[in-house]
Short mmCIF file of C-alpha atoms in Angstrom, two decimals:
data_model
loop_
_atom_site.label_atom_id
_atom_site.label_comp_id
_atom_site.label_asym_id
_atom_site.label_seq_id
_atom_site.Cartn_x
_atom_site.Cartn_y
_atom_site.Cartn_z
CA MET H 944 -11.82 -31.08 -3.43
CA THR H 945 -13.66 -28.68 -4.43
CA ALA H 946 -13.19 -25.61 -5.47
CA ALA H 947 -13.38 -22.96 -2.55
CA MET H 948 -11.53 -25.54 -0.83
CA SER H 949 -7.92 -25.82 -3.70
CA MET H 950 -7.54 -22.25 -3.79
CA LEU H 951 -7.37 -22.21 0.33
CA HIS H 952 -4.11 -23.41 1.22
CA PRO H 953 -2.28 -23.68 4.63
CA LEU H 954 0.23 -22.19 5.98
CA PRO H 955 3.63 -24.05 6.78
CA PRO H 956 4.73 -25.13 9.46
CA GLN H 957 6.11 -21.96 11.07
CA ALA H 958 2.66 -20.37 11.50
CA GLU H 959 2.63 -22.38 14.54
CA GLY H 960 2.25 -20.88 17.55
CA ILE H 961 2.58 -17.15 15.92
CA PRO H 962 -0.20 -14.59 17.40
CA LEU H 963 -3.19 -14.32 15.19
CA PRO H 964 -3.46 -10.02 14.76
CA VAL H 965 -5.54 -8.28 16.17
CA ARG H 966 -6.88 -6.17 14.28
CA PHE H 967 -7.30 -6.90 10.02
CA THR H 968 -4.70 -5.03 8.07
CA TYR H 969 -5.19 -0.80 7.06
CA PRO H 970 -4.14 -2.23 3.54
CA PHE H 971 -2.77 1.78 2.53
CA CYS H 972 0.57 1.80 4.88
CA TYR H 973 1.01 -1.66 6.62
CA THR H 974 4.10 -3.66 7.66
CA PRO H 975 3.01 -7.11 6.98
CA HIS H 976 1.82 -9.71 8.77
CA PRO H 977 4.48 -12.55 10.16
CA LEU H 978 1.52 -14.66 8.96
CA CYS H 979 1.60 -13.04 5.43
CA VAL H 980 5.18 -12.88 5.12
CA LEU H 981 4.90 -16.93 5.70
CA ALA H 982 2.02 -16.83 3.32
CA ALA H 983 3.85 -14.97 0.79
CA GLY H 984 6.63 -16.80 0.23
CA GLU H 985 4.60 -20.12 0.20
CA VAL H 986 3.79 -17.85 -2.96
CA GLN H 987 6.94 -17.19 -3.92
CA ALA H 988 8.46 -20.65 -3.76
CA TYR H 989 5.16 -22.04 -6.07
CA LEU H 990 5.75 -19.25 -8.66
CA SER H 991 9.71 -20.36 -9.01
CA THR H 992 8.13 -23.93 -10.24
CA ARG H 993 5.99 -21.97 -13.41
CA ASP H 994 9.12 -21.95 -15.64
CA ASP H 995 6.51 -21.61 -18.27
CA TRP H 996 5.48 -17.93 -16.80
CA GLN H 997 9.22 -16.57 -16.35
CA GLN H 998 9.51 -14.37 -19.24
CA GLU H 999 6.08 -12.45 -18.01
CA LEU H 1000 6.88 -13.19 -14.71
CA ASP H 1001 11.23 -10.99 -14.35
CA GLU H 1002 8.32 -8.20 -16.58
CA GLY H 1003 7.33 -7.58 -13.28
CA LYS H 1004 3.54 -7.67 -11.23
CA MET H 1005 1.58 -7.86 -8.33
CA PHE H 1006 0.27 -10.98 -5.79
CA GLY H 1007 -1.58 -10.90 -2.96
CA VAL H 1008 -2.32 -13.21 0.22
CA LEU H 1009 -5.31 -13.06 2.04
CA VAL H 1010 -5.58 -15.25 6.17
CA VAL H 1011 -8.12 -16.29 6.54
CA ARG H 1012 -9.63 -18.43 9.22
CA THR H 1013 -12.43 -21.02 8.03
CA ALA H 1014 -15.81 -21.51 10.44
CA GLU H 1015 -14.28 -24.67 11.83
CA GLY H 1016 -11.38 -22.38 13.06
CA ARG H 1017 -8.53 -23.67 10.57
CA LEU H 1018 -6.34 -21.00 9.40
CA GLY H 1019 -5.00 -21.04 5.61
CA PHE H 1020 -4.24 -18.43 3.18
CA LEU H 1021 -5.68 -17.07 -0.37
CA ALA H 1022 -3.46 -16.02 -3.67
CA ALA H 1023 -3.36 -13.46 -5.87
CA PHE H 1024 -2.31 -11.81 -8.61
CA SER H 1025 -3.27 -7.99 -10.41
CA GLY H 1026 -4.96 -8.56 -13.48
CA ILE H 1027 -3.93 -11.14 -16.53
CA LEU H 1028 -1.30 -13.37 -15.99
CA ALA H 1029 0.27 -15.94 -18.74
CA GLY H 1030 -2.73 -14.25 -21.24
CA ASN H 1031 -5.57 -15.41 -18.40
CA ASN H 1032 -7.50 -14.70 -15.46
CA VAL H 1033 -8.37 -17.99 -13.71
CA HIS H 1034 -5.02 -20.27 -12.72
CA PRO H 1035 -6.17 -23.00 -10.30
CA TYR H 1036 -2.81 -21.71 -7.34
CA PHE H 1037 -5.09 -18.95 -7.37
CA VAL H 1038 -9.13 -17.55 -6.61
CA PRO H 1039 -10.74 -15.95 -9.61
CA PRO H 1040 -11.95 -12.82 -10.45
CA VAL H 1041 -14.91 -11.06 -9.18
CA TYR H 1042 -16.26 -11.08 -12.93
CA ASP H 1043 -14.45 -13.47 -15.81
CA LEU H 1044 -14.07 -10.63 -18.60
CA LEU H 1045 -12.31 -13.24 -21.29
CA ARG H 1046 -14.73 -15.28 -20.96
CA PRO H 1047 -15.38 -16.70 -24.23
CA ASP H 1048 -19.46 -16.61 -23.97
CA GLY H 1049 -19.24 -13.55 -22.51
CA PHE H 1050 -20.74 -9.78 -23.88
CA PHE H 1051 -17.53 -8.78 -22.99
CA LYS H 1052 -15.31 -10.92 -25.54
CA VAL H 1053 -18.54 -10.12 -28.10
CA GLU H 1054 -18.14 -6.31 -27.76
CA GLU H 1055 -14.13 -6.08 -27.71
CA GLU H 1056 -14.71 -8.47 -31.09
CA GLN H 1057 -16.59 -5.63 -32.76
CA ILE H 1058 -13.39 -2.22 -31.12
CA SER H 1059 -11.67 -5.00 -33.03
CA LEU H 1060 -12.74 -4.87 -36.26
CA ILE H 1061 -13.21 -0.36 -36.04
CA ASN H 1062 -9.31 -0.55 -34.90
CA ALA H 1063 -9.54 -2.69 -37.94
CA ARG H 1064 -10.89 -1.29 -40.32
CA LEU H 1065 -9.23 2.34 -39.37
CA ARG H 1066 -5.44 0.35 -39.98
CA THR H 1067 -6.94 -0.94 -43.30
CA LEU H 1068 -7.79 3.34 -44.28
CA GLN H 1069 -4.60 4.17 -42.46
CA ALA H 1070 -2.20 2.60 -44.00
CA ASP H 1071 -4.70 2.74 -48.18
CA GLU H 1072 -2.45 3.57 -51.05
CA ARG H 1073 -4.26 6.23 -52.77
CA TYR H 1074 -5.41 7.33 -48.78
CA LEU H 1075 -1.49 8.42 -48.06
CA GLN H 1076 -0.91 9.38 -52.13
CA LEU H 1077 -3.62 11.89 -51.65
CA LYS H 1078 -2.04 13.17 -47.87
CA ALA H 1079 1.38 13.52 -49.25
CA ALA H 1080 0.46 15.38 -52.51
CA LEU H 1081 -1.42 18.17 -49.44
CA ALA H 1082 1.44 18.45 -48.11
CA ASP H 1083 3.26 19.51 -50.66
CA GLU H 1084 0.68 21.42 -51.92
CA GLU H 1085 0.50 23.15 -48.88
CA GLN H 1086 3.83 23.06 -48.15
CA ALA H 1087 4.96 25.36 -52.29
CA ALA H 1088 1.75 27.70 -51.42
CA ARG H 1089 3.69 28.90 -48.50
CA SER H 1090 6.44 29.60 -50.07
CA ALA H 1091 4.43 30.80 -52.84
CA LEU H 1092 2.18 33.48 -50.45
CA ASP H 1093 5.49 34.31 -48.70
CA ALA H 1094 7.89 35.07 -52.05
CA ALA H 1095 4.64 37.38 -53.27
CA LYS H 1096 4.44 38.93 -49.65
CA ALA H 1097 8.18 40.06 -50.00
CA SER H 1098 7.78 41.84 -53.20
CA MET H 1099 4.95 43.27 -51.52
CA LYS H 1100 7.42 44.77 -48.70
CA ALA H 1101 10.62 45.39 -50.93
CA ALA H 1102 8.01 47.48 -53.84
CA LYS H 1103 6.49 48.80 -50.30
CA ALA H 1104 9.83 49.99 -49.32
CA ARG H 1105 10.85 51.18 -52.85
CA ARG H 1106 7.66 53.57 -53.00
CA GLU H 1107 9.23 55.23 -49.75
CA GLU H 1108 12.32 56.39 -50.72
CA ARG H 1109 10.84 57.85 -53.97
CA ARG H 1110 8.59 59.53 -51.89
CA LYS H 1111 11.48 60.87 -49.43
CA GLU H 1112 13.77 61.72 -52.16
CA ALA H 1113 11.84 64.57 -53.36
CA ALA H 1114 8.46 66.32 -53.59
CA LEU H 1115 6.17 63.71 -56.20
CA THR H 1116 3.68 65.38 -58.34
CA PRO H 1117 -0.01 64.49 -58.12
CA ASP H 1118 0.29 62.23 -60.70
CA GLU H 1119 3.41 60.21 -59.04
CA ALA H 1120 1.82 60.17 -56.01
CA GLU H 1121 -1.24 58.43 -57.43
CA ALA H 1122 0.47 55.96 -60.14
CA LEU H 1123 2.22 54.95 -56.62
CA ILE H 1124 -1.20 54.31 -55.08
CA ARG H 1125 -2.09 52.64 -58.03
CA GLU H 1126 0.59 50.49 -57.94
CA SER H 1127 -0.10 49.75 -53.73
CA GLN H 1128 -3.74 48.98 -54.54
CA PHE H 1129 -2.34 46.11 -57.74
CA GLN H 1130 0.16 44.55 -55.89
CA LYS H 1131 -2.48 44.36 -52.52
CA ALA H 1132 -4.89 42.39 -54.92
CA GLU H 1133 -2.61 40.43 -56.79
CA CYS H 1134 -1.80 38.90 -53.59
CA LYS H 1135 -5.06 38.97 -52.69
CA ARG H 1136 -5.78 36.66 -56.50
CA LEU H 1137 -3.09 34.61 -55.83
CA GLU H 1138 -4.02 33.69 -52.07
CA ARG H 1139 -7.73 32.65 -53.47
CA SER H 1140 -6.15 30.83 -55.94
CA LEU H 1141 -3.75 28.81 -54.04
CA ASN H 1142 -6.45 27.94 -51.48
CA GLU H 1143 -9.23 26.76 -54.50
CA ARG H 1144 -6.00 24.20 -55.35
CA LEU H 1145 -5.66 23.38 -51.79
CA ASP H 1146 -9.67 23.19 -51.55
CA ALA H 1147 -9.38 20.66 -54.29
CA LEU H 1148 -7.31 18.37 -53.20
CA ARG H 1149 -9.47 18.38 -49.40
CA ARG H 1150 -11.67 17.06 -50.75
CA PRO H 1151 -11.44 13.18 -51.66
CA LEU H 1152 -8.88 13.70 -48.45
CA GLY H 1153 -12.00 15.14 -46.46
CA GLU H 1154 -14.17 11.90 -47.38
CA TRP H 1155 -11.56 9.95 -46.09
CA GLU H 1156 -10.84 11.60 -42.55
CA ASP H 1157 -14.15 11.79 -41.94
CA GLU H 1158 -14.78 8.49 -42.50
CA MET H 1159 -12.28 7.43 -40.03
CA ALA H 1160 -13.50 10.29 -37.44
CA ARG H 1161 -16.95 8.14 -37.70
CA LEU H 1162 -15.38 5.10 -36.48
CA LYS H 1163 -13.41 7.08 -33.97
CA ALA H 1164 -16.37 7.86 -32.54
CA GLU H 1165 -17.95 4.92 -33.01
CA ARG H 1166 -15.38 3.21 -30.75
CA LYS H 1167 -14.45 5.56 -28.31
CA GLN H 1168 -18.63 5.44 -28.25
CA ARG H 1169 -18.79 1.54 -27.68
CA SER H 1170 -15.34 1.26 -25.55
CA ALA H 1171 -17.36 4.03 -22.52
CA ALA H 1172 -20.95 1.26 -22.90
CA LEU H 1173 -18.58 -1.56 -22.76
CA GLN H 1174 -16.45 -0.63 -19.13
CA LEU H 1175 -19.85 0.90 -17.06
CA ARG H 1176 -21.65 -2.54 -18.14
CA LEU H 1177 -18.34 -4.33 -17.30
CA PHE H 1178 -17.98 -1.83 -13.98
CA ALA H 1179 -21.29 -3.11 -13.66
CA GLN H 1180 -20.57 -6.93 -12.91
CA PHE H 1181 -17.73 -5.95 -10.55
CA GLU H 1182 -20.91 -6.43 -7.36
CA MET H 1183 -18.25 -5.87 -4.70
CA LEU H 1184 -19.36 -7.80 -1.38
CA ASN H 1185 -17.85 -7.00 3.08
CA ALA H 1186 -18.06 -7.78 6.45
CA ARG H 1187 -21.32 -7.39 6.14
CA GLY H 1188 -23.02 -8.75 3.32
CA GLU H 1189 -23.63 -5.58 1.88
CA ARG H 1190 -22.94 -6.02 -2.37
CA LYS H 1191 -22.00 -2.54 -3.94
CA ASN H 1192 -20.87 -2.92 -8.45
CA LEU H 1193 -18.42 -0.65 -8.99
CA CYS H 1194 -20.41 1.90 -10.24
CA ASP H 1195 -21.81 2.94 -7.47
CA ILE H 1196 -18.69 2.76 -5.64
CA PHE H 1197 -17.06 5.18 -7.99
CA ALA H 1198 -20.19 7.81 -7.89
CA PRO H 1199 -19.15 9.72 -5.02
CA THR H 1200 -15.67 9.69 -5.93
CA ALA H 1201 -14.06 13.25 -8.12
CA GLN H 1202 -13.78 11.01 -10.36
CA GLN H 1203 -16.88 10.02 -10.61
CA VAL H 1204 -16.14 6.87 -13.05
CA PRO H 1205 -14.13 3.75 -11.84
CA PRO H 1206 -10.64 3.76 -14.00
CA ALA H 1207 -10.05 1.07 -16.66
CA GLY H 1208 -8.77 -2.58 -14.37
CA ALA H 1209 -10.63 -1.35 -10.50
CA GLY H 1210 -11.42 -4.66 -8.77
CA GLU H 1211 -8.50 -6.33 -10.48
CA CYS H 1212 -6.01 -6.20 -8.34
CA ALA H 1213 -5.48 -9.08 -6.35
CA ALA H 1214 -6.24 -6.68 -2.83
CA PRO H 1215 -9.87 -7.04 -3.81
CA LYS H 1216 -10.07 -10.32 -5.22
CA LEU H 1217 -9.14 -11.91 -2.07
CA LEU H 1218 -11.75 -10.35 -0.30
CA GLN H 1219 -14.27 -11.05 -2.14
CA GLN H 1220 -13.52 -14.93 -2.13
CA ALA H 1221 -13.36 -14.65 1.55
CA TYR H 1222 -16.75 -13.55 1.53
CA LEU H 1223 -18.24 -15.16 -1.09
CA HIS H 1224 -17.44 -18.68 1.72
CA GLY H 1225 -17.21 -17.44 5.31
CA TRP H 1226 -13.76 -17.29 5.77
CA GLN H 1227 -13.04 -14.45 8.25
CA PRO H 1228 -10.19 -12.09 7.21
CA LEU H 1229 -7.09 -11.96 9.51
CA CYS H 1230 -4.53 -10.40 7.39
CA MET H 1231 -3.64 -9.35 4.42
CA ALA H 1232 0.07 -8.13 2.02
CA GLU H 1233 0.69 -7.56 -1.79
CA PHE H 1234 4.39 -8.21 -3.00
CA TRP H 1235 6.05 -7.58 -6.06
CA TRP H 1236 7.82 -9.68 -8.37
CA GLY H 1237 10.30 -9.40 -10.88
CA ARG H 1238 11.32 -5.73 -12.38
CA SER H 1239 10.39 -2.80 -11.46
CA PRO H 1240 8.87 -0.96 -14.04
CA LYS H 1241 10.44 2.36 -16.20
CA THR H 1242 8.11 4.95 -14.63
CA GLU H 1243 7.40 3.32 -10.74
CA VAL H 1244 9.39 1.79 -8.05
CA ARG H 1245 9.14 -1.93 -7.44
CA HIS H 1246 11.85 -3.77 -5.77
CA HIS H 1247 11.84 -7.57 -6.50
CA GLY H 1248 9.73 -9.87 -3.01
CA HIS H 1249 9.57 -5.92 -1.45
CA TYR H 1250 6.00 -4.86 0.12
CA TYR H 1251 3.83 -3.31 -1.19
CA PRO H 1252 0.54 -0.95 -0.50
CA ALA H 1253 -2.77 -0.57 -1.95
CA CYS H 1254 -2.86 1.46 -4.72
CA GLN H 1255 -5.36 4.90 -3.76
CA GLY H 1256 -7.10 5.18 -7.46
CA LYS H 1257 -9.07 1.67 -8.33
CA CYS H 1258 -7.95 0.30 -4.87
CA GLY H 1259 -8.75 3.41 -2.45
CA PRO H 1260 -12.18 3.22 -2.64
CA ILE H 1261 -13.75 -0.02 -3.43
CA LEU H 1262 -11.41 -1.67 -0.85
CA GLY H 1263 -13.99 1.28 1.81
CA HIS H 1264 -16.46 -0.53 0.63
CA MET H 1265 -15.35 -4.12 1.56
CA LEU H 1266 -13.63 -3.34 4.61
CA GLN H 1267 -16.50 -2.38 6.32
CA GLY H 1268 -17.57 -4.70 9.12
CA LEU H 1269 -13.82 -5.43 9.33
CA ASP H 1270 -12.15 -3.97 12.75
CA VAL H 1271 -9.25 -3.07 11.09
CA ASP H 1272 -6.15 -1.18 12.20
CA GLU H 1273 -6.14 2.33 12.36
CA SER H 1274 -4.00 3.71 9.39
CA PRO H 1275 -0.45 4.45 10.78
CA ARG H 1276 -0.88 8.79 8.90
CA LEU H 1277 -3.32 9.13 11.55
CA GLN H 1278 -1.16 7.31 14.71
CA ALA H 1279 2.04 9.45 13.32
CA MET H 1280 0.33 12.96 13.27
CA LYS H 1281 -1.40 12.12 16.83
CA GLN H 1282 1.80 11.50 18.02
CA SER H 1283 3.32 14.62 16.56
CA SER H 1284 -0.23 16.64 17.71
CA THR H 1285 2.26 16.02 21.39
CA ALA H 1286 5.11 16.87 20.02
CA ALA H 1287 7.16 20.44 20.64
CA LEU H 1288 7.36 22.68 17.61
CA GLU H 1289 11.03 23.75 18.03
CA ILE H 1290 11.54 27.47 17.18
CA VAL H 1291 14.68 27.77 15.70
CA TYR H 1292 14.68 31.36 15.43
CA GLU H 1293 12.33 34.69 14.99
CA ASP H 1294 12.03 38.13 14.55
CA SER H 1295 9.19 40.98 13.10
CA TRP H 1296 9.66 39.68 10.11
CA LEU H 1297 9.92 35.37 9.58
CA ALA H 1298 10.53 32.59 12.34
CA VAL H 1299 12.74 29.45 11.56
CA VAL H 1300 10.76 25.74 12.96
CA ASN H 1301 12.22 22.61 13.27
CA LYS H 1302 9.20 20.43 12.38
CA PRO H 1303 8.92 17.36 13.84
CA ALA H 1304 8.54 13.51 11.79
CA GLY H 1305 4.61 12.70 11.31
CA MET H 1306 3.69 17.00 11.28
CA LEU H 1307 1.94 18.17 8.57
CA SER H 1308 3.12 21.47 7.42
CA VAL H 1309 -0.27 22.46 6.39
CA PRO H 1310 -3.76 21.16 7.92
CA GLY H 1311 -5.20 17.95 6.14
CA LYS H 1312 -8.24 16.63 5.41
CA GLU H 1313 -7.19 14.59 8.98
CA GLU H 1314 -8.45 16.91 12.02
CA ALA H 1315 -4.58 16.60 13.72
CA GLU H 1316 -1.75 19.80 14.04
CA SER H 1317 0.10 21.15 11.68
CA VAL H 1318 3.34 23.74 11.42
CA TYR H 1319 1.09 26.35 9.32
CA SER H 1320 -1.48 25.48 13.01
CA LEU H 1321 0.99 25.28 15.50
CA MET H 1322 2.43 28.82 14.07
CA ARG H 1323 -1.31 30.55 13.46
CA ARG H 1324 -2.13 30.43 17.38
CA ARG H 1325 1.42 31.64 18.28
CA TYR H 1326 1.24 35.23 15.60
CA PRO H 1327 -2.51 35.51 15.75
CA THR H 1328 -2.16 38.59 14.02
CA ALA H 1329 0.75 37.39 11.19
CA GLU H 1330 -0.24 38.78 7.76
CA GLY H 1331 -0.98 36.06 5.29
CA PRO H 1332 -0.09 33.48 4.82
CA LEU H 1333 2.94 31.97 6.90
CA THR H 1334 4.31 29.42 4.95
CA VAL H 1335 6.62 29.94 3.15
CA HIS H 1336 7.12 26.63 2.05
CA ARG H 1337 5.96 22.72 2.58
CA LEU H 1338 7.88 19.42 3.34
CA ASP H 1339 6.38 16.29 3.50
CA MET H 1340 4.86 15.32 6.75
CA ASP H 1341 7.32 12.00 7.04
CA THR H 1342 10.29 14.34 6.43
CA SER H 1343 11.60 16.23 9.60
CA GLY H 1344 13.62 20.04 9.33
CA LEU H 1345 13.55 23.13 9.25
CA MET H 1346 10.79 25.12 7.78
CA LEU H 1347 10.74 28.76 7.40
CA ILE H 1348 7.89 30.97 8.72
CA ALA H 1349 6.33 34.80 7.57
CA LYS H 1350 4.74 37.19 9.51
CA THR H 1351 3.77 39.57 6.88
CA LYS H 1352 2.78 39.07 4.07
CA GLU H 1353 6.21 41.21 2.11
CA ALA H 1354 7.90 39.15 4.04
CA HIS H 1355 6.81 35.89 2.10
CA ARG H 1356 6.04 37.05 -1.70
CA LEU H 1357 10.47 37.74 -0.77
CA LEU H 1358 10.84 35.25 0.19
CA GLN H 1359 8.80 32.64 -1.97
CA GLU H 1360 10.25 34.91 -4.79
CA GLN H 1361 13.51 32.82 -3.78
CA PHE H 1362 12.50 29.99 -3.56
CA ARG H 1363 11.35 30.61 -7.35
CA GLN H 1364 14.54 31.68 -8.33
CA ARG H 1365 16.20 28.90 -6.77
CA VAL H 1366 18.88 31.05 -4.35
CA VAL H 1367 17.73 29.06 -1.02
CA SER H 1368 20.32 26.31 -0.87
CA LYS H 1369 18.76 23.53 1.60
CA ARG H 1370 21.13 20.62 2.60
CA TYR H 1371 19.07 17.18 3.31
CA ILE H 1372 20.08 14.27 5.79
CA ALA H 1373 18.39 10.68 4.60
CA LEU H 1374 19.88 7.31 5.21
CA LEU H 1375 19.95 4.82 2.70
CA GLU H 1376 19.01 1.22 2.84
CA GLY H 1377 21.90 -0.34 0.52
CA ASN H 1378 25.47 1.06 -0.58
CA VAL H 1379 25.43 3.81 -2.76
CA PRO H 1380 29.13 3.41 -4.58
CA ALA H 1381 29.77 6.61 -6.21
CA ASP H 1382 31.15 9.24 -3.51
CA LYS H 1383 29.08 11.64 -4.96
CA GLY H 1384 26.56 12.42 -8.03
CA ARG H 1385 23.80 14.24 -9.45
CA ILE H 1386 20.03 12.54 -9.88
CA ASP H 1387 18.48 13.93 -13.21
CA LEU H 1388 14.91 11.96 -13.37
CA PRO H 1389 10.94 14.32 -14.65
CA LEU H 1390 8.67 13.24 -11.66
CA CYS H 1391 4.95 13.73 -11.88
CA PRO H 1392 1.82 12.55 -9.97
CA ASP H 1393 1.03 8.68 -10.92
CA PRO H 1394 -2.60 9.85 -11.38
CA LEU H 1395 -3.57 6.14 -10.00
CA ASP H 1396 -2.38 6.20 -6.71
CA ARG H 1397 -1.10 9.52 -5.42
CA PRO H 1398 0.46 10.74 -3.38
CA ARG H 1399 2.38 7.73 -5.15
CA GLN H 1400 4.43 10.35 -7.99
CA LEU H 1401 6.94 8.82 -11.06
CA VAL H 1402 9.32 9.30 -13.52
CA HIS H 1403 8.37 10.53 -16.70
CA PRO H 1404 10.30 11.43 -19.82
CA VAL H 1405 7.00 13.25 -21.32
CA HIS H 1406 4.80 14.59 -18.50
CA GLY H 1407 7.01 15.31 -15.91
CA LYS H 1408 8.84 17.55 -14.68
CA ALA H 1409 12.48 18.79 -14.14
CA ALA H 1410 13.63 17.21 -11.86
CA ILE H 1411 17.51 17.94 -10.22
CA THR H 1412 19.15 17.15 -7.04
CA ASP H 1413 23.16 16.48 -6.60
CA TYR H 1414 24.52 13.89 -3.68
CA GLU H 1415 27.19 13.06 -1.94
CA VAL H 1416 28.11 10.42 0.83
CA LEU H 1417 28.91 10.64 4.29
CA GLU H 1418 29.07 7.04 5.43
CA ARG H 1419 28.92 3.33 4.30
CA LYS H 1420 27.16 1.35 7.54
CA ASP H 1421 25.71 -1.90 8.08
CA GLY H 1422 24.02 -2.03 4.85
CA ARG H 1423 23.37 1.34 4.54
CA THR H 1424 23.73 4.99 3.27
CA LEU H 1425 24.25 7.99 4.97
CA VAL H 1426 23.85 10.79 2.04
CA ALA H 1427 23.11 14.50 2.12
CA PHE H 1428 20.76 15.48 -0.90
CA TYR H 1429 21.09 18.85 -2.46
CA PRO H 1430 17.60 19.32 -4.31
CA HIS H 1431 17.99 22.15 -7.25
CA THR H 1432 14.10 21.77 -7.80
CA GLY H 1433 11.07 20.87 -5.00
CA ARG H 1434 9.05 18.17 -6.46
CA THR H 1435 7.09 16.13 -4.38
CA HIS H 1436 8.29 13.02 -2.92
CA GLN H 1437 11.68 14.24 -5.52
CA LEU H 1438 14.37 13.23 -2.68
CA ARG H 1439 11.94 9.77 -2.09
CA LEU H 1440 12.33 8.92 -5.24
CA HIS H 1441 15.41 10.19 -6.94
CA ALA H 1442 17.27 7.61 -3.41
CA ALA H 1443 14.86 4.71 -4.98
CA HIS H 1444 14.66 4.56 -8.55
CA PRO H 1445 16.18 2.54 -10.07
CA GLN H 1446 17.65 4.57 -12.40
CA GLY H 1447 18.40 6.92 -9.36
CA LEU H 1448 20.95 5.38 -6.71
CA HIS H 1449 18.18 2.69 -6.12
CA CYS H 1450 18.59 2.29 -2.34
CA PRO H 1451 15.54 3.60 -1.02
CA ILE H 1452 15.13 6.10 2.39
CA VAL H 1453 14.97 4.08 5.61
CA GLY H 1454 11.11 3.82 6.52
CA ASP H 1455 9.97 4.52 3.17
CA PRO H 1456 6.23 3.32 3.12
CA LEU H 1457 5.67 4.15 -0.62
CA TYR H 1458 9.18 3.23 -1.99
CA GLY H 1459 10.35 1.02 0.26
CA HIS H 1460 10.06 -0.76 4.03
CA PRO H 1461 8.43 1.44 6.28
CA ALA H 1462 9.82 1.33 10.04
CA THR H 1463 9.60 3.47 12.75
CA ARG H 1464 9.95 7.20 10.65
CA LEU H 1465 10.92 8.02 7.71
CA CYS H 1466 14.33 8.90 7.83
CA LEU H 1467 14.95 12.21 5.76
CA HIS H 1468 15.61 15.49 7.52
CA ALA H 1469 16.29 19.10 6.27
CA GLU H 1470 19.40 19.85 8.16
CA THR H 1471 19.95 23.25 6.64
CA LEU H 1472 19.05 26.09 5.47
CA GLU H 1473 19.66 29.06 3.39
CA PHE H 1474 18.08 32.35 2.25
CA THR H 1475 18.41 36.01 2.73
CA HIS H 1476 16.76 38.38 5.55
CA PRO H 1477 13.87 39.86 3.14
CA ASP H 1478 13.90 43.45 5.36
CA THR H 1479 17.92 43.15 6.12
CA GLY H 1480 19.63 41.73 2.80
CA ARG H 1481 21.53 40.12 5.02
CA ARG H 1482 22.53 36.39 4.31
CA MET H 1483 21.42 33.40 6.73
CA ARG H 1484 22.51 30.01 7.58
CA PHE H 1485 20.60 27.85 9.90
CA CYS H 1486 21.14 23.91 10.77
CA ARG H 1487 19.68 21.41 13.50
CA GLY H 1488 21.15 17.54 13.13
CA ALA H 1489 19.23 14.87 12.98
CA ASP H 1490 17.46 12.52 15.07
CA PHE H 1491 18.41 8.99 13.12
#
């Protein structure tokens, strides 16, 4: 059997009679085709036989399948994993990497060894007993110097206060006044002499320590330069194909993007690996899916066995090139925006200062890159003479519900101030996958953007910003839970991530393509909005029920 045919696996018998997809999978938002589900089941069955991998698999890894048709009309599937598995990136069951950076005789391993030697030298210098002694001695001397200076300054301050008291008590003779001035000048000079003396002692300690730190700084600069050069040389080896037979390396693919330089790990995800092998062997890609296997990372939301879209940061530009020449499904996001463009935007309330509208799911709050209607554009046409930016706050495109519109700059300023002071009350209704055990509670998980996979967010204790949500269960039925969310902060995807994350409710919102499973719509609705009218000062409350 040739190497090519050994990586092409037959579909199981259940695939017989399943219609082939009309167009290839849109990889950034999709419902897996039944053929991909069957192929993924085969991969998962294979993984369960690998006892030697179980510890690593338990930690979690992304896998992918690609259903293809050969030139002879034979159907089959390819399998791939992202990154490295069991210390290697080449395993018989899976497609090989686009470029094998772990090849022992390759330039990557050779240069990596040089970088490893620099790291070893740095560790040796940082752990050297003489260096640590000098560092500790300098720290002690700096503390002693600060204490001596603080004491001298405190003494000067007390002496100054005594001189001021003498001047207030009685008139001084010229000689007495002159003596006080000389005392002040002498104390200032003494303080400066002390400061110079202390600095000389510190400099005597800093000089030998500086030699060590200069050498470490030189090694770090060399490591940085070598690493950057190695990455660029490595990325140039990744010659990515597309359906037209065109080749582009990763440097050229990322050059026009905002980041310009490929991120670490670019080209090593499952999706690019799969497409590369299909093109190399002249096989027609039909559909593709990627699934997570194992525990969820602490910062992300990844459910065992769930399907996930390709990442935008690393795979977005690459797949943008590799899919050229294929007939690809339209983005469900675009489909939803087109449908929402024809939907009516209900005006719940309006006066000369503001309006409250009920946004349908799939409509943008403000204009995006795509040409589609948004709440802003509709409101701008409805109120052509309105001042200011109109939209006071936003809802995710996939979220439906109440939004506040300001018709004047002053109204906009006052309403936004209420949001900043967190005196606007909001209640969201969400339908969750799974049963939430507690009837009510609070979720406190800090959030930040995922720089390599926007618009996904991460739970991050260091870089995340505070995000707090109260919840109460309204109903449990058929393995799902209807909840009310009361957010105290307004972070991007806050409710979606707080619902899905294992440290949150561990029950994703129904229809969430990023943190759960895609469906007809995201079952999240901004039901209630309460605020103070910027003109009358009257508290106003509006409510519109969810349609799920």
